[in-house]
PDB file of C-alpha atoms in Angstrom:
ATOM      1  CA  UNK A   1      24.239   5.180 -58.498  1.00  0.00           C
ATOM      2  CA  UNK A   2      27.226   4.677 -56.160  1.00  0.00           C
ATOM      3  CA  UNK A   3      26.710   0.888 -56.017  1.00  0.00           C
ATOM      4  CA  UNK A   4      23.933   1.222 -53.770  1.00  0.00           C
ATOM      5  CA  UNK A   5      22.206  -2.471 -53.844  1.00  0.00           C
ATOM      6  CA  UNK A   6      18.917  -3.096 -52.176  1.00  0.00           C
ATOM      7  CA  UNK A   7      17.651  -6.293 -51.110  1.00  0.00           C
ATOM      8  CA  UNK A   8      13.897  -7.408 -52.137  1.00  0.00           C
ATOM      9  CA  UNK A   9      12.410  -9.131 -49.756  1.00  0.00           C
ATOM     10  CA  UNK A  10       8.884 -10.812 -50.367  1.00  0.00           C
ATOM     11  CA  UNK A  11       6.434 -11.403 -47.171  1.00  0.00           C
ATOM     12  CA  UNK A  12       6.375 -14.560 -45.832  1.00  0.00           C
ATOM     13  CA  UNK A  13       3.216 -17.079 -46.129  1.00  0.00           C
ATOM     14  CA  UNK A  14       0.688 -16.413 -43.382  1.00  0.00           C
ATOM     15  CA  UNK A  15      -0.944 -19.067 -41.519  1.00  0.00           C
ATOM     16  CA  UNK A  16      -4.771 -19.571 -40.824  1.00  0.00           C
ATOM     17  CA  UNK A  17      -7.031 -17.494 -39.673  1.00  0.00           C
ATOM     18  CA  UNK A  18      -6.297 -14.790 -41.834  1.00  0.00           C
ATOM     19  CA  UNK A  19      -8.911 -12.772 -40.421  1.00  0.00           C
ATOM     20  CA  UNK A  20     -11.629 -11.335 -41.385  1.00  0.00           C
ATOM     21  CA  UNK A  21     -13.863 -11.920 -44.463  1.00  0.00           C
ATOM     22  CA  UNK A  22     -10.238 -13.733 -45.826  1.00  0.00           C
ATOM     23  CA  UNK A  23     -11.539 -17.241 -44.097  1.00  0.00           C
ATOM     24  CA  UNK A  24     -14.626 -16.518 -45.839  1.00  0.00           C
ATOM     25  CA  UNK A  25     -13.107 -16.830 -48.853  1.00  0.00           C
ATOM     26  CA  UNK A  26     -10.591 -19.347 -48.359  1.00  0.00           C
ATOM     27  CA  UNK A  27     -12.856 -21.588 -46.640  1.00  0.00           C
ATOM     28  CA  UNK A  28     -15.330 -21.342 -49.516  1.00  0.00           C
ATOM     29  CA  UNK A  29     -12.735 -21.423 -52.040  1.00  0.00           C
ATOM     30  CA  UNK A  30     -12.098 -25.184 -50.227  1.00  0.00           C
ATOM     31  CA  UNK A  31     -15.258 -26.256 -50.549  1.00  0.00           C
ATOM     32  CA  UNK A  32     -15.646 -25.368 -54.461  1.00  0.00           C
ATOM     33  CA  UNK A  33     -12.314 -27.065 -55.687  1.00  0.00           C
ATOM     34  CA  UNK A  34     -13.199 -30.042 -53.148  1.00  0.00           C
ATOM     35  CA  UNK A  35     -16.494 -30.779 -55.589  1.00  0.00           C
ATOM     36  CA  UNK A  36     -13.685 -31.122 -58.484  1.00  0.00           C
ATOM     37  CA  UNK A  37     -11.784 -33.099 -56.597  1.00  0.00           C
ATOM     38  CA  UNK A  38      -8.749 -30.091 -55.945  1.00  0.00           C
ATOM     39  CA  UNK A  39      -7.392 -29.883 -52.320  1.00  0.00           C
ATOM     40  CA  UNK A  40      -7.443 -26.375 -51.428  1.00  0.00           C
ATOM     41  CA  UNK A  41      -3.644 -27.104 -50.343  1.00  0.00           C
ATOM     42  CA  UNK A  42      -3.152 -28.655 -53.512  1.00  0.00           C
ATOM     43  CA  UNK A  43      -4.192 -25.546 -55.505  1.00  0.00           C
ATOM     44  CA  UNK A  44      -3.283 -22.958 -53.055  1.00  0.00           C
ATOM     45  CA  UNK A  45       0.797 -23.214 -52.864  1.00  0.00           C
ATOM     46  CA  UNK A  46       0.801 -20.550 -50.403  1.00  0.00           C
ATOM     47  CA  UNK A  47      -1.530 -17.444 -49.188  1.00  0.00           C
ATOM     48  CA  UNK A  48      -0.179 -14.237 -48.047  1.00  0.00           C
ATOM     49  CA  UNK A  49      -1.747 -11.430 -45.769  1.00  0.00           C
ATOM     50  CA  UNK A  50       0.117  -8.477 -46.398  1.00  0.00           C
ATOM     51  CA  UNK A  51      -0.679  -4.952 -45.481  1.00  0.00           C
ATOM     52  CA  UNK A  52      -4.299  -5.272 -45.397  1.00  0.00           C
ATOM     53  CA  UNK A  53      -4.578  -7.249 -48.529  1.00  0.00           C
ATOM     54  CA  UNK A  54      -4.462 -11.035 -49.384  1.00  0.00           C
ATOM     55  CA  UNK A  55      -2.528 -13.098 -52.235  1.00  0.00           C
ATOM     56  CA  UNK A  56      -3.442 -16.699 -53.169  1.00  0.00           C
ATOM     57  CA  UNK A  57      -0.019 -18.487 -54.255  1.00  0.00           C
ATOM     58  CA  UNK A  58      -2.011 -20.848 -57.025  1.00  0.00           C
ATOM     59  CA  UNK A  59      -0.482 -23.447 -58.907  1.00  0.00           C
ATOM     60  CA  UNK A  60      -0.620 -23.345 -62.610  1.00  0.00           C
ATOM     61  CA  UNK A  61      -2.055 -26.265 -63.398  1.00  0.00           C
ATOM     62  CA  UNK A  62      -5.083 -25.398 -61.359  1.00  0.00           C
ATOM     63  CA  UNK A  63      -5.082 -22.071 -61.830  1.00  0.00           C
ATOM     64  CA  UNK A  64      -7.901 -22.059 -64.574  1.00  0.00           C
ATOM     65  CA  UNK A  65     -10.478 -24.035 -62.427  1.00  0.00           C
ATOM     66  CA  UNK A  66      -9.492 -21.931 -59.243  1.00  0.00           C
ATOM     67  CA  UNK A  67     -10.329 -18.858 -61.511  1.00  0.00           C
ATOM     68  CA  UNK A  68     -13.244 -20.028 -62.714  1.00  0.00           C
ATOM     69  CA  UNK A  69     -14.500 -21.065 -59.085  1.00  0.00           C
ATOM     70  CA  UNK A  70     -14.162 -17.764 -58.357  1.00  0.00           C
ATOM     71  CA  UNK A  71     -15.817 -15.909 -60.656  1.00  0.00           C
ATOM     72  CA  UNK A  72     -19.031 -18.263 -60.357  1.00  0.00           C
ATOM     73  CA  UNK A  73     -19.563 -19.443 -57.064  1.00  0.00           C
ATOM     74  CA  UNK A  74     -22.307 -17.362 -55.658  1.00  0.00           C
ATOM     75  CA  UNK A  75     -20.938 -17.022 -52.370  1.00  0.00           C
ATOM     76  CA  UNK A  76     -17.356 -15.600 -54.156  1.00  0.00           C
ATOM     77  CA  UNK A  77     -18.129 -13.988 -57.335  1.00  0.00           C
ATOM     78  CA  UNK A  78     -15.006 -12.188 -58.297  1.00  0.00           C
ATOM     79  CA  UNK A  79     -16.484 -10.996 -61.632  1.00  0.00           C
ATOM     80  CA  UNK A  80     -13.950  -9.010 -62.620  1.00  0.00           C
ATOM     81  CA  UNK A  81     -10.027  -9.517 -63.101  1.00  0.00           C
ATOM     82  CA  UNK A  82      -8.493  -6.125 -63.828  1.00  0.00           C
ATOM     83  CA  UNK A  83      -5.633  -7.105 -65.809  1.00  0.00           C
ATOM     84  CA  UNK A  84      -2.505  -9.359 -65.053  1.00  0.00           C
ATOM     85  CA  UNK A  85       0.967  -7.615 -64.793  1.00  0.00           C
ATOM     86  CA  UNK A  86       4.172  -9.426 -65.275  1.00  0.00           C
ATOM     87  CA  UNK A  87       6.931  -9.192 -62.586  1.00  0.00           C
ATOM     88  CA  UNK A  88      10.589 -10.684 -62.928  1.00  0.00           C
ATOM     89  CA  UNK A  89      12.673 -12.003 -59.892  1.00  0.00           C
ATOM     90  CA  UNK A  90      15.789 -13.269 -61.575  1.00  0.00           C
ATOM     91  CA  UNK A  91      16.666 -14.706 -58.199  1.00  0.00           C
ATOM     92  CA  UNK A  92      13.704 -16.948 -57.533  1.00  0.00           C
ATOM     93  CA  UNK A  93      15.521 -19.853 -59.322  1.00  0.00           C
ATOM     94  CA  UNK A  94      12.701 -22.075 -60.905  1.00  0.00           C
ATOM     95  CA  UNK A  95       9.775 -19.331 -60.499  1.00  0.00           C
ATOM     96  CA  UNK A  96      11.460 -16.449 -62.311  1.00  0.00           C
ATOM     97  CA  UNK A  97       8.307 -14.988 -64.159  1.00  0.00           C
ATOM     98  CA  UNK A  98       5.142 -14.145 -62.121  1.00  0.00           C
ATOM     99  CA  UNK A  99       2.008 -12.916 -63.057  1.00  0.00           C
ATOM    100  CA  UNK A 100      -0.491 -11.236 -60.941  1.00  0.00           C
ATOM    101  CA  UNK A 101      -4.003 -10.836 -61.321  1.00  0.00           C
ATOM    102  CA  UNK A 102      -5.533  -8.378 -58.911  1.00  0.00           C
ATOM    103  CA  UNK A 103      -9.804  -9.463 -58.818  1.00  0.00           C
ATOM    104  CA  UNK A 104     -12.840  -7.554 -57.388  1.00  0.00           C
ATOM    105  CA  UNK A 105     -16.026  -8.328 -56.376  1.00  0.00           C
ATOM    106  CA  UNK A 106     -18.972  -6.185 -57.060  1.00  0.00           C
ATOM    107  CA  UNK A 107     -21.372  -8.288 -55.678  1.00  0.00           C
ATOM    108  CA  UNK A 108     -19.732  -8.739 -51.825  1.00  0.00           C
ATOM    109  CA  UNK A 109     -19.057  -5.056 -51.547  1.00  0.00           C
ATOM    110  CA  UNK A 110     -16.567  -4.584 -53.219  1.00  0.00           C
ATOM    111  CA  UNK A 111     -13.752  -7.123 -51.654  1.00  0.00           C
ATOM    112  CA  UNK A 112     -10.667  -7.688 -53.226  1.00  0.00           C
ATOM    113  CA  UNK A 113      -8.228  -9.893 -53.653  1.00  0.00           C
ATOM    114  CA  UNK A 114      -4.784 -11.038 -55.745  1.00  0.00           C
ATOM    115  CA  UNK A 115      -3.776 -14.649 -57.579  1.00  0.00           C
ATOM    116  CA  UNK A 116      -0.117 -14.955 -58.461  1.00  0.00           C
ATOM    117  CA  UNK A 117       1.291 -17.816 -60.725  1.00  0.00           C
ATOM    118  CA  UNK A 118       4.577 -18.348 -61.224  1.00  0.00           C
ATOM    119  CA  UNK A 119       6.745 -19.960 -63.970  1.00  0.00           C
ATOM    120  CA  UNK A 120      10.117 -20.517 -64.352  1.00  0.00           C
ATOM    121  CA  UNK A 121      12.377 -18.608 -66.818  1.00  0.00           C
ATOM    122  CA  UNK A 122      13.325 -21.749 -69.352  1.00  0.00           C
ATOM    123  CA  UNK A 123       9.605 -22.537 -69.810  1.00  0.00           C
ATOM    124  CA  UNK A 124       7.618 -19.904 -69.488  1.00  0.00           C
ATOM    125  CA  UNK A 125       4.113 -21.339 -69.639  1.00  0.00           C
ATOM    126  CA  UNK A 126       1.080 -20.427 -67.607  1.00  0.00           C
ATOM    127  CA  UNK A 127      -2.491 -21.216 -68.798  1.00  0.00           C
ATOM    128  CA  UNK A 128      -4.453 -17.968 -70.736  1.00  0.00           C
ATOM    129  CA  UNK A 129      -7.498 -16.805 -68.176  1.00  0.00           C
ATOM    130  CA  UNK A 130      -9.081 -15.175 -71.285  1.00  0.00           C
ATOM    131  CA  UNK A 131     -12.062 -17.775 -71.550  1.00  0.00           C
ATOM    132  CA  UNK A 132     -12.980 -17.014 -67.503  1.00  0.00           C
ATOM    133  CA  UNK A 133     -12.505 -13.005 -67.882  1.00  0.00           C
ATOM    134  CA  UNK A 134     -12.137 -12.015 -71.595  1.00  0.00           C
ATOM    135  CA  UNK A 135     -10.858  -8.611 -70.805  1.00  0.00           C
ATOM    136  CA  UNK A 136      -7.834  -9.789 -70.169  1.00  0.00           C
ATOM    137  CA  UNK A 137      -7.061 -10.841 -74.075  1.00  0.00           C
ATOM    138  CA  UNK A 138      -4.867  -7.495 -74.419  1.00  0.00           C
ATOM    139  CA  UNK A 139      -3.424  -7.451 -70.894  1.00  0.00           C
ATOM    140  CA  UNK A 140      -1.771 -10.915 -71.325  1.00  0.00           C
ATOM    141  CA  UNK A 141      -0.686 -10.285 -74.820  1.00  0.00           C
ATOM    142  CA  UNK A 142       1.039  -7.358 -73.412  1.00  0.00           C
ATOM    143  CA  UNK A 143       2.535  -9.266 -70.379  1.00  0.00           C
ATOM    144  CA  UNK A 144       3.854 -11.863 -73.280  1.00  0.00           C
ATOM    145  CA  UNK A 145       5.175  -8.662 -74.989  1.00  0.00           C
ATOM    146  CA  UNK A 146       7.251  -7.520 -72.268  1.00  0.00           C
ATOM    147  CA  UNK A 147       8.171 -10.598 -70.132  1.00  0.00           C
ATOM    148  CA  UNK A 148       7.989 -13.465 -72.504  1.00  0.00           C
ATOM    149  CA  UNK A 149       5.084 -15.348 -70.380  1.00  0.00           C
ATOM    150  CA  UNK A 150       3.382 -17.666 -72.876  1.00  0.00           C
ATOM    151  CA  UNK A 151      -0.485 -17.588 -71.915  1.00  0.00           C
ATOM    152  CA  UNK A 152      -1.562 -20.851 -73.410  1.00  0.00           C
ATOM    153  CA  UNK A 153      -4.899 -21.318 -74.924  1.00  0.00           C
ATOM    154  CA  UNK A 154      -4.800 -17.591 -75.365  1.00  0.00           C
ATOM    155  CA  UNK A 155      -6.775 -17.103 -78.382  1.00  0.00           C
ATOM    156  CA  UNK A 156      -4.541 -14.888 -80.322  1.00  0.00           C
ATOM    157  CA  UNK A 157      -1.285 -14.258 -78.843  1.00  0.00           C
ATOM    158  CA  UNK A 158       0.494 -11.621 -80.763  1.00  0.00           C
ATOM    159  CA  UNK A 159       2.501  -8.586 -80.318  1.00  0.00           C
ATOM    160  CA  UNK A 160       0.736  -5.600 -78.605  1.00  0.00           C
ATOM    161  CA  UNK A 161       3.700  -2.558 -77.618  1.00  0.00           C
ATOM    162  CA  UNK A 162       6.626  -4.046 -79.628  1.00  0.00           C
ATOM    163  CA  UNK A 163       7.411  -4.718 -83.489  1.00  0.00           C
ATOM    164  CA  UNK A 164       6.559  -8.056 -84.668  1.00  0.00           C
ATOM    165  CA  UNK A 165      10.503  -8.891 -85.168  1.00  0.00           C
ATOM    166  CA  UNK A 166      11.104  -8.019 -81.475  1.00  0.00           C
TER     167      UNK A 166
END
């Protein structure tokens, strides 16, 4: 297309307050991990507010208690995860592969919020959220199918959109 090249450029990590019902969340999201002994900082690599909507940055070797905190803490109950979508930034050297899980809350009117985990492109391992939300068996066996992101402790990890000799 005439060598037109266009360069991606993520938002930067915002700093406290985020504003809003945001601190809300973050600030019970610190209390939760601290009674199983997880900093918030320690999960939480980064948070970003961007364009009226807020990312948690969560590191993958938390993320399955961070989810979990989530969906049962009374004053957070994200009850539902709507999917997780693969993205690929070849030039994020050592976090490649993301995956993004965009949650809502029924029971705080509605809020919403994103998770992205990130994994690098020579070991593409992040841990399966199926046991928290189980509606997500199909979306991470199709993010596997198209990105190569091994969900582990998925319960059944197999080919969804492509032949099984893909």
């Amino acid at each position: 297309y005439g060598g037109l090249v266009r360069t991606i450029e993520l938002p930067a990590p915002s700093p406290r307050p985020f504003g809003g019902w945001y601190d809300e969340v973050a600030d019970e999201l610190d209390l939760a991990l601290a009674d199983d002994g997880i900093g918030f900082d320690e999960a939480v690599i980064h948070t970003v507010v961007f364009r009226d909507e807020i990312t948690f940055h969560v590191a993958p070797e938390h993320l399955l208690t961070f989810v979990t905190r989530l969906r049962d803490e009374p004053a957070l109950r994200f009850e539902i995860c709507t999917g997780v979508s693969g993205v690929h930034y070849p030039g994020e050297t050592g976090r490649e592969l993301h995956a993004v899980y965009p949650l809502l809350s029924i029971t705080h009117g509605s809020r919403r919020i994103r998770l992205e985990v990130t994994c690098p492109d020579d070991d593409p391992h992040i841990p399966s959220v199926v046991e928290v939300w189980p509606g997500n068996d199909w979306h991470e066996r199709e993010t596997w199918d198209m990105f190569g992101i091994e969900f582990d402790g998925h319960p059944a990890l197999t080919r969804i959109l492509m032949p099984d000799d893909w």
